[in-house]
Amino acid sequence: MRGPGDNLFFMNFAHDFALDVAATAQHFALSHATVRAYFRSGRLPGVRLCGEWRTSWSHVWAVEQGPIPRGEHRQAYQLPLLSKVALASALSTSERTVERWIEYGMPTRKVFSNVRMAPRDAEIWLGHRF
């Protein structure tokens, strides 16, 4: 039998899992099918709510294998990550140049087997470097 406080639990639970497949795929710069496969395999923690996969920012950041953003930095790390190709295109340079920057220490966030950069990290690193 459910009590009056049970609705609060479900509201908090649903609120925690604010990211759907599309938002997660956009953030990771991966296809929807790839993100669904990661959910199904358990490599990306999530729940199915109303037949749709959902996850939370804490789970997303844990998968990124980088530092978990704290305080005022949380919003900056909710922006979509950049692939090497996307960063090279945005800066009108080659993918090989971006690979060299990574070798020289540009911070990355590994998403499963994919190398991604947080826009904030790339901007700060490039600002200090050049």
mmCIF file of C-alpha atoms in Angstrom:
data_model
loop_
_atom_site.group_PDB
_atom_site.id
_atom_site.type_symbol
_atom_site.label_atom_id
_atom_site.label_comp_id
_atom_site.label_asym_id
_atom_site.label_seq_id
_atom_site.Cartn_x
_atom_site.Cartn_y
_atom_site.Cartn_z
ATOM 1 C CA MET A 1 0.000 0.000 0.000
ATOM 2 C CA ARG A 2 1.347 3.417 -0.922
ATOM 3 C CA GLY A 3 1.541 6.268 1.526
ATOM 4 C CA PRO A 4 1.194 10.011 0.966
ATOM 5 C CA GLY A 5 4.983 10.503 0.833
ATOM 6 C CA ASP A 6 5.451 8.002 -2.012
ATOM 7 C CA ASN A 7 4.665 10.579 -4.698
ATOM 8 C CA LEU A 8 7.600 12.679 -3.509
ATOM 9 C CA PHE A 9 9.902 9.712 -4.055
ATOM 10 C CA PHE A 10 8.722 9.243 -7.627
ATOM 11 C CA MET A 11 8.961 12.960 -8.367
ATOM 12 C CA ASN A 12 12.548 13.117 -7.104
ATOM 13 C CA PHE A 13 13.458 9.923 -8.927
ATOM 14 C CA ALA A 14 12.053 11.173 -12.231
ATOM 15 C CA HIS A 15 13.749 14.536 -11.785
ATOM 16 C CA ASP A 16 17.138 12.900 -11.218
ATOM 17 C CA PHE A 17 16.916 11.151 -14.568
ATOM 18 C CA ALA A 18 16.443 14.236 -16.722
ATOM 19 C CA LEU A 19 18.404 13.152 -19.823
ATOM 20 C CA ASP A 20 16.769 11.057 -22.520
ATOM 21 C CA VAL A 21 18.517 9.181 -25.340
ATOM 22 C CA ALA A 22 18.544 12.202 -27.661
ATOM 23 C CA ALA A 23 20.048 14.572 -25.069
ATOM 24 C CA THR A 24 22.627 11.986 -24.013
ATOM 25 C CA ALA A 25 23.594 11.245 -27.618
ATOM 26 C CA GLN A 26 23.953 14.965 -28.346
ATOM 27 C CA HIS A 27 26.108 15.491 -25.248
ATOM 28 C CA PHE A 28 28.422 12.573 -26.053
ATOM 29 C CA ALA A 29 28.420 13.296 -29.831
ATOM 30 C CA LEU A 30 27.289 9.711 -30.478
ATOM 31 C CA SER A 31 24.384 8.228 -32.414
ATOM 32 C CA HIS A 32 21.078 7.445 -30.706
ATOM 33 C CA ALA A 33 21.544 3.749 -31.527
ATOM 34 C CA THR A 34 24.954 3.687 -29.833
ATOM 35 C CA VAL A 35 23.586 5.341 -26.690
ATOM 36 C CA ARG A 36 20.653 2.886 -26.573
ATOM 37 C CA ALA A 37 23.118 -0.007 -26.894
ATOM 38 C CA TYR A 38 25.149 1.380 -23.967
ATOM 39 C CA PHE A 39 21.959 1.617 -21.880
ATOM 40 C CA ARG A 40 20.908 -1.953 -22.758
ATOM 41 C CA SER A 41 24.357 -3.358 -21.969
ATOM 42 C CA GLY A 42 24.536 -1.499 -18.656
ATOM 43 C CA ARG A 43 27.673 0.398 -19.648
ATOM 44 C CA LEU A 44 25.667 3.605 -19.221
ATOM 45 C CA PRO A 45 23.542 3.562 -16.062
ATOM 46 C CA GLY A 46 19.948 4.514 -16.615
ATOM 47 C CA VAL A 47 16.332 3.590 -16.081
ATOM 48 C CA ARG A 48 13.378 3.069 -18.363
ATOM 49 C CA LEU A 49 10.576 5.501 -17.588
ATOM 50 C CA CYS A 50 7.418 5.224 -19.682
ATOM 51 C CA GLY A 51 9.328 3.013 -22.155
ATOM 52 C CA GLU A 52 12.139 5.526 -22.675
ATOM 53 C CA TRP A 53 15.718 5.320 -21.409
ATOM 54 C CA ARG A 54 16.711 8.104 -19.003
ATOM 55 C CA THR A 55 19.902 8.953 -17.155
ATOM 56 C CA SER A 56 21.279 11.664 -14.896
ATOM 57 C CA TRP A 57 24.163 14.113 -15.222
ATOM 58 C CA SER A 58 26.048 12.323 -12.449
ATOM 59 C CA HIS A 59 25.900 9.077 -14.460
ATOM 60 C CA VAL A 60 26.938 10.879 -17.654
ATOM 61 C CA TRP A 61 29.944 12.489 -15.970
ATOM 62 C CA ALA A 62 30.939 9.198 -14.335
ATOM 63 C CA VAL A 63 31.030 7.545 -17.773
ATOM 64 C CA GLU A 64 33.195 10.386 -19.149
ATOM 65 C CA GLN A 65 36.129 9.238 -17.003
ATOM 66 C CA GLY A 66 37.045 12.797 -16.118
ATOM 67 C CA PRO A 67 36.673 14.906 -13.008
ATOM 68 C CA ILE A 68 33.087 15.299 -11.822
ATOM 69 C CA PRO A 69 32.151 18.994 -12.192
ATOM 70 C CA ARG A 70 31.324 20.806 -8.988
ATOM 71 C CA GLY A 71 29.596 24.070 -8.102
ATOM 72 C CA GLU A 72 29.479 26.772 -10.743
ATOM 73 C CA HIS A 73 31.289 24.557 -13.277
ATOM 74 C CA ARG A 74 28.391 22.090 -13.573
ATOM 75 C CA GLN A 75 26.568 24.068 -16.274
ATOM 76 C CA ALA A 76 29.696 24.402 -18.421
ATOM 77 C CA TYR A 77 30.060 20.607 -18.449
ATOM 78 C CA GLN A 78 26.467 20.101 -19.546
ATOM 79 C CA LEU A 79 27.328 21.502 -22.982
ATOM 80 C CA PRO A 80 27.809 18.920 -25.743
ATOM 81 C CA LEU A 81 31.300 17.462 -25.874
ATOM 82 C CA LEU A 82 33.438 17.974 -28.955
ATOM 83 C CA SER A 83 34.968 15.220 -31.029
ATOM 84 C CA LYS A 84 38.421 15.765 -32.528
ATOM 85 C CA VAL A 85 36.801 16.390 -35.911
ATOM 86 C CA ALA A 86 34.297 18.900 -34.475
ATOM 87 C CA LEU A 87 37.012 20.827 -32.624
ATOM 88 C CA ALA A 88 39.248 20.873 -35.705
ATOM 89 C CA SER A 89 36.363 22.125 -37.832
ATOM 90 C CA ALA A 90 35.399 24.818 -35.317
ATOM 91 C CA LEU A 91 38.985 26.108 -35.236
ATOM 92 C CA SER A 92 39.657 25.654 -38.976
ATOM 93 C CA THR A 93 42.534 23.290 -38.361
ATOM 94 C CA SER A 94 43.250 19.632 -39.028
ATOM 95 C CA GLU A 95 42.275 16.648 -36.934
ATOM 96 C CA ARG A 96 45.985 15.801 -36.699
ATOM 97 C CA THR A 97 46.632 19.201 -35.075
ATOM 98 C CA VAL A 98 43.972 18.428 -32.462
ATOM 99 C CA GLU A 99 45.609 15.026 -31.882
ATOM 100 C CA ARG A 100 48.934 16.802 -31.289
ATOM 101 C CA TRP A 101 47.282 19.153 -28.803
ATOM 102 C CA ILE A 102 45.954 16.110 -26.948
ATOM 103 C CA GLU A 103 49.479 14.622 -26.921
ATOM 104 C CA TYR A 104 50.760 17.939 -25.500
ATOM 105 C CA GLY A 105 48.241 17.788 -22.665
ATOM 106 C CA MET A 106 44.883 19.165 -23.782
ATOM 107 C CA PRO A 107 42.359 17.754 -21.279
ATOM 108 C CA THR A 108 40.031 15.125 -22.670
ATOM 109 C CA ARG A 109 37.021 13.231 -21.423
ATOM 110 C CA LYS A 110 36.998 9.619 -22.533
ATOM 111 C CA VAL A 111 33.491 8.440 -23.424
ATOM 112 C CA PHE A 112 33.711 4.672 -23.707
ATOM 113 C CA SER A 113 36.274 4.255 -26.520
ATOM 114 C CA ASN A 114 35.811 7.817 -27.874
ATOM 115 C CA VAL A 115 37.966 10.837 -27.087
ATOM 116 C CA ARG A 116 35.949 13.975 -26.451
ATOM 117 C CA MET A 117 36.763 17.464 -25.197
ATOM 118 C CA ALA A 118 34.636 19.694 -23.019
ATOM 119 C CA PRO A 119 34.390 23.104 -24.727
ATOM 120 C CA ARG A 120 35.369 24.818 -21.463
ATOM 121 C CA ASP A 121 38.515 22.682 -21.073
ATOM 122 C CA ALA A 122 39.566 23.213 -24.699
ATOM 123 C CA GLU A 123 39.043 26.980 -24.450
ATOM 124 C CA ILE A 124 41.055 27.293 -21.227
ATOM 125 C CA TRP A 125 43.862 25.024 -22.444
ATOM 126 C CA LEU A 126 44.161 26.760 -25.820
ATOM 127 C CA GLY A 127 44.051 30.176 -24.116
ATOM 128 C CA HIS A 128 47.002 29.234 -21.901
ATOM 129 C CA ARG A 129 48.876 27.482 -24.661
ATOM 130 C CA PHE A 130 48.593 30.156 -27.375
#
